[in-house]
PDB file of C-alpha atoms in Angstrom:
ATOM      1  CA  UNK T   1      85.681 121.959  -2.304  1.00 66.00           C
ATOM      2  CA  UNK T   2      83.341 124.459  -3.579  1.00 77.00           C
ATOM      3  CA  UNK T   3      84.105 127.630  -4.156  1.00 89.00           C
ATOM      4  CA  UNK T   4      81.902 129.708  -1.550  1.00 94.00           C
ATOM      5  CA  UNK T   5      81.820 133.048  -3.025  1.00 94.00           C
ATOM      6  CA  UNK T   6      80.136 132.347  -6.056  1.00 93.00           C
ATOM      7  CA  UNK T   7      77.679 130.045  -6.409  1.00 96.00           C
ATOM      8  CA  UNK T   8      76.753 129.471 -10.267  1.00 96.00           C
ATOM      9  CA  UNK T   9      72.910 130.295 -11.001  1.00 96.00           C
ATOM     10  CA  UNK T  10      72.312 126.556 -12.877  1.00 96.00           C
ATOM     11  CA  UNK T  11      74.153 125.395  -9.698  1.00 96.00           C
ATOM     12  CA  UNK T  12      71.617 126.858  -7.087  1.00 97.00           C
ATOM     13  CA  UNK T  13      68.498 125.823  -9.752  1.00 97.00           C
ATOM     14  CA  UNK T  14      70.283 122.458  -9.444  1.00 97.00           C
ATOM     15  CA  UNK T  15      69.736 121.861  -6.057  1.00 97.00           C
ATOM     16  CA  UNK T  16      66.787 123.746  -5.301  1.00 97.00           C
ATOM     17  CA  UNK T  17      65.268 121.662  -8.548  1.00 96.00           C
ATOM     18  CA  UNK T  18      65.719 118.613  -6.869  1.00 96.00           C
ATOM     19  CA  UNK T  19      65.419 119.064  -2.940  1.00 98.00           C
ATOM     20  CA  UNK T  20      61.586 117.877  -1.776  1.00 98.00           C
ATOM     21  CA  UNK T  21      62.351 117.617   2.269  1.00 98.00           C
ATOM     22  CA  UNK T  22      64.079 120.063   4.543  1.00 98.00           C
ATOM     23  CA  UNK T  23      64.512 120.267   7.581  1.00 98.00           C
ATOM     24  CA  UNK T  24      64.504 124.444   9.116  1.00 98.00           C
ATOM     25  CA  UNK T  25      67.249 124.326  11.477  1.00 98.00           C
ATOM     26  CA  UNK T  26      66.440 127.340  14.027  1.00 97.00           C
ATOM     27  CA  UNK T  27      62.811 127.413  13.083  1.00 98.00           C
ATOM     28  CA  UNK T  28      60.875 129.920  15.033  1.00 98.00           C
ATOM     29  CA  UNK T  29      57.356 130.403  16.157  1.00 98.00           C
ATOM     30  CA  UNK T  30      57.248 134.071  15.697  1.00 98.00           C
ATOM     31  CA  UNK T  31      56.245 135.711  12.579  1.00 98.00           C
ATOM     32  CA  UNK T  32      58.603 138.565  12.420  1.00 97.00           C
ATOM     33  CA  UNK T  33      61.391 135.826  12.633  1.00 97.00           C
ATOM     34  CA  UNK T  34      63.194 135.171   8.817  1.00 97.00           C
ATOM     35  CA  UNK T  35      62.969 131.823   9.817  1.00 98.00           C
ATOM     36  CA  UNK T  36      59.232 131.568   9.769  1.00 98.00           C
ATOM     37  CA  UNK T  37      58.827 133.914   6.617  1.00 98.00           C
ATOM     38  CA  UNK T  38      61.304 131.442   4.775  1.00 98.00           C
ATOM     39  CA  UNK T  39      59.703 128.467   6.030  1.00 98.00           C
ATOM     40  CA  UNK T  40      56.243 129.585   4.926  1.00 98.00           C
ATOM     41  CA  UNK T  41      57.699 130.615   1.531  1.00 98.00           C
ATOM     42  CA  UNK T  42      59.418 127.202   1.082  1.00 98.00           C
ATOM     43  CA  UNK T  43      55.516 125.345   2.313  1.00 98.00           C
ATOM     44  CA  UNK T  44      53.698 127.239  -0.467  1.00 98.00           C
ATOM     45  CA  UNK T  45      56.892 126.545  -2.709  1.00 98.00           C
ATOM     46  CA  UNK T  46      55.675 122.677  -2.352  1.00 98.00           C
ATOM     47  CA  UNK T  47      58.471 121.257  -0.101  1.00 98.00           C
ATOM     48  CA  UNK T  48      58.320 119.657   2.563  1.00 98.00           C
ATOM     49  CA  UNK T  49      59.916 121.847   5.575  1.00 98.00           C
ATOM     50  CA  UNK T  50      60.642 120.286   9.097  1.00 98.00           C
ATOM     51  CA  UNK T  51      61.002 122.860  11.968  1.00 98.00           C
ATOM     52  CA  UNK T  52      63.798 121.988  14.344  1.00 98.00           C
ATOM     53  CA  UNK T  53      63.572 123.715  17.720  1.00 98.00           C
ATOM     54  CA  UNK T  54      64.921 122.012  20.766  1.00 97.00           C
ATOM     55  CA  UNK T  55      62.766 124.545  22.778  1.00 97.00           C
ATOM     56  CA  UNK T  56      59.771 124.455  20.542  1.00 98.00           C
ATOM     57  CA  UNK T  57      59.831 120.413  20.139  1.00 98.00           C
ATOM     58  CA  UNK T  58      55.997 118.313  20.298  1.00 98.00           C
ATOM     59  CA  UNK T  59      54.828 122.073  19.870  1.00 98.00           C
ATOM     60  CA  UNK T  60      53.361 123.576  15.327  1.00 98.00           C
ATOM     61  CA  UNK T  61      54.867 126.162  13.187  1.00 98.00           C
ATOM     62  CA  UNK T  62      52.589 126.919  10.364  1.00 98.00           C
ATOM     63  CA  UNK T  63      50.915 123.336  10.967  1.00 98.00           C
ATOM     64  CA  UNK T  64      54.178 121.601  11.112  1.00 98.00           C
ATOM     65  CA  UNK T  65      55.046 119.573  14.140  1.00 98.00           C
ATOM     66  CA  UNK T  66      58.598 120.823  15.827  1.00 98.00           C
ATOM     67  CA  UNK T  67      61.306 118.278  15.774  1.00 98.00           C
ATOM     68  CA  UNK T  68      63.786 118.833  18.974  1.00 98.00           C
ATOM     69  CA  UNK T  69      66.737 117.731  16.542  1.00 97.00           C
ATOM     70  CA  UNK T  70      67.397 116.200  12.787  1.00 97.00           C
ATOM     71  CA  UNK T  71      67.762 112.911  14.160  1.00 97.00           C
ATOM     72  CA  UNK T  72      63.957 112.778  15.494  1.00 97.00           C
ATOM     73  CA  UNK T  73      62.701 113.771  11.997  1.00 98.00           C
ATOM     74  CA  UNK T  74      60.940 110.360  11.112  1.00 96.00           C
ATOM     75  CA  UNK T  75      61.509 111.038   6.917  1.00 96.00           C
ATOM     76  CA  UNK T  76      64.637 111.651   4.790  1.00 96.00           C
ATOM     77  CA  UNK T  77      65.770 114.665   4.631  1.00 98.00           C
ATOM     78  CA  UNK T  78      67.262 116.577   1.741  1.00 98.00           C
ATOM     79  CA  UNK T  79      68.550 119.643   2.494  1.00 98.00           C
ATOM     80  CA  UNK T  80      69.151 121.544   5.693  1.00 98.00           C
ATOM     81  CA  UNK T  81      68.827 124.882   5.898  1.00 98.00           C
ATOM     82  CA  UNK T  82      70.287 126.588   8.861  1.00 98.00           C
ATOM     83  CA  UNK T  83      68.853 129.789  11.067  1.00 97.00           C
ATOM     84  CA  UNK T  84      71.795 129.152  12.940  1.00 96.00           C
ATOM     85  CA  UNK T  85      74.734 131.516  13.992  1.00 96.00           C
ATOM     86  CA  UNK T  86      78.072 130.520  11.808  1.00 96.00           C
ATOM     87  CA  UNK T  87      79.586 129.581  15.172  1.00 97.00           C
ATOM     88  CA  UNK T  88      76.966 126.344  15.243  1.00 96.00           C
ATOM     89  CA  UNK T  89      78.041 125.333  11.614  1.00 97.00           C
ATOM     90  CA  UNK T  90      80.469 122.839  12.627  1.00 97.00           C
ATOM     91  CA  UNK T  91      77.996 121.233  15.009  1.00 97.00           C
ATOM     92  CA  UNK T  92      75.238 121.018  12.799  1.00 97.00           C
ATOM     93  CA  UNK T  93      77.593 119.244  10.277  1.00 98.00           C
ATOM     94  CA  UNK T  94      78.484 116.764  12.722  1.00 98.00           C
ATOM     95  CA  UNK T  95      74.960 116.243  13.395  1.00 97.00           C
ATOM     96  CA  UNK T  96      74.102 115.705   9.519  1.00 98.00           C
ATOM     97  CA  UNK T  97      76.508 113.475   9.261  1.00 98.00           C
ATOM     98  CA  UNK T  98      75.803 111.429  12.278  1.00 97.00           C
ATOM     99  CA  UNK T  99      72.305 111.074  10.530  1.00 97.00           C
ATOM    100  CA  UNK T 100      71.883 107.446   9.016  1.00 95.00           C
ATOM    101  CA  UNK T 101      70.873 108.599   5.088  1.00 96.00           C
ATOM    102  CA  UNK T 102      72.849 111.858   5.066  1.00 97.00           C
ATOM    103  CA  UNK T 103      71.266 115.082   3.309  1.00 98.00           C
ATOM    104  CA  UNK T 104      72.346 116.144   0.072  1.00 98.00           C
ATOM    105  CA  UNK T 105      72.866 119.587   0.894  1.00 98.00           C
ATOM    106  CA  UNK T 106      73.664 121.993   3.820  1.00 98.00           C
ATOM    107  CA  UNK T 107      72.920 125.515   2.921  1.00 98.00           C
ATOM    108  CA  UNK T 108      73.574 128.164   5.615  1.00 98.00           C
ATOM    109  CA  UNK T 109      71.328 131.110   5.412  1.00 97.00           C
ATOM    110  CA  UNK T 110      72.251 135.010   4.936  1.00 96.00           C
ATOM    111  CA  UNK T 111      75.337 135.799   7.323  1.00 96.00           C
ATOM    112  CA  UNK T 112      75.705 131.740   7.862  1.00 97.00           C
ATOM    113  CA  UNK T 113      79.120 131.218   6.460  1.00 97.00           C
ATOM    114  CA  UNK T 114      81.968 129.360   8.005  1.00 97.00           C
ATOM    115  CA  UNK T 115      84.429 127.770   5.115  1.00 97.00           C
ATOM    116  CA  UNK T 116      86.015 125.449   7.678  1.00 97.00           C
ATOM    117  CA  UNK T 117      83.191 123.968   9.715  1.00 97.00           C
ATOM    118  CA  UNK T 118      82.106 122.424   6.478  1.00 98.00           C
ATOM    119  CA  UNK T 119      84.779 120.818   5.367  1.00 97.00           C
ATOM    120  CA  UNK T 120      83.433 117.253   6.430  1.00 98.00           C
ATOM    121  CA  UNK T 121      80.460 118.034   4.787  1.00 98.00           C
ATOM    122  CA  UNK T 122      82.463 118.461   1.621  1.00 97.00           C
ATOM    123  CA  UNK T 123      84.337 115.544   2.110  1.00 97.00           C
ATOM    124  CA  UNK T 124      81.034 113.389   2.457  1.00 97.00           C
ATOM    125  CA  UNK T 125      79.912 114.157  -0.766  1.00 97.00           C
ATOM    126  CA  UNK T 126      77.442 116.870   0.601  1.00 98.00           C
ATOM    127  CA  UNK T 127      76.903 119.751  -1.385  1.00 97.00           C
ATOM    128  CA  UNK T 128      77.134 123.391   0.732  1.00 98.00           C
ATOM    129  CA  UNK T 129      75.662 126.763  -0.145  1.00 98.00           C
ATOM    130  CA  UNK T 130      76.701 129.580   2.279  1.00 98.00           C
ATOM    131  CA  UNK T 131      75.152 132.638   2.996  1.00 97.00           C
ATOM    132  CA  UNK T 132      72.389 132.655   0.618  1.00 97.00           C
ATOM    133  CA  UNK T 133      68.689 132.356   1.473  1.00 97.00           C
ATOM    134  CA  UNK T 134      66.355 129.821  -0.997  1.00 97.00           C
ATOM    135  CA  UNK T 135      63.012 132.290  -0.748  1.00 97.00           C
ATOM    136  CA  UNK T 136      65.557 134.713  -2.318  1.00 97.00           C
ATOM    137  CA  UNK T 137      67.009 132.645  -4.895  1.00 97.00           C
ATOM    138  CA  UNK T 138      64.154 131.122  -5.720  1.00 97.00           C
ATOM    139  CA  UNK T 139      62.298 133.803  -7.572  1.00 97.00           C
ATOM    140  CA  UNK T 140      65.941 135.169  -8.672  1.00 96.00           C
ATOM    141  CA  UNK T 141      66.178 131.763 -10.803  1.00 96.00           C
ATOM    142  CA  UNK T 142      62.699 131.568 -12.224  1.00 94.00           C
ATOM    143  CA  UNK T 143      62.017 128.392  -9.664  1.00 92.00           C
TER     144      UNK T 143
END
């Protein structure tokens, strides 16, 4: 299991190095939401960012169709990043790894932490990064 509160900088470059698809757990339409800031950060970063919004689904953020849950996103995805409160961690893990080609990585955003939740994910071979946010680490690494 990783070791949550310290995540090594070639560790982080790492992952965000090779992730290309993500899917924005908790995406929202509004533009003084983090989730929209980070998601427009991570578009002109060259990934590719999938909102997921049950209550936003069929509908664009930032010219990105909404996906009502990981499932209905029709590509592989690599990483999910979750706008989630830490109490939804252990659901969204069961929903990764319910998907049929698993992410690499689950990384919960600032204040998204819960050690236990992810255990599964661990224990799948997925990779987790806890309260951190990529559009932070990002130009903190030099990425």
């Amino acid at each position: 299991m990783a070791d949550h509160d310290h995540y090594s900088a070639d560790e982080l470059r790492a992952i965000l190095g090779e992730v290309k698809t993500i899917a924005l757990l908790g995406a929202s339409p509004k533009p003084d939401r983090p989730s929209f800031g980070v998601m427009r950060f991570l578009l002109s970063k060259g990934y590719a960012v999938y909102p997921v919004n049950p209550g936003q689904a069929g509908k664009e953020i930032l010219g990105q169709t909404v996906f009502a849950t990981m499932a209905d996103i029709p590509d592989e995805i690599d990483m999910i990043d979750v706008f989630r409160a830490p109490e939804y961690l252990s659901e969204v893990v069961s929903e990764a790894l319910a998907l049929p080609k698993r992410p690499k990585v689950i990384w919960g955003q600032l204040s998204v932490r819960d050690d236990e939740a992810v255990k599964p994910a661990e224990e799948a071979g997925i990779r987790v990064v806890m309260d951190r946010c990529p559009a932070i680490e990002i130009p903190r690494l030099g990425l």
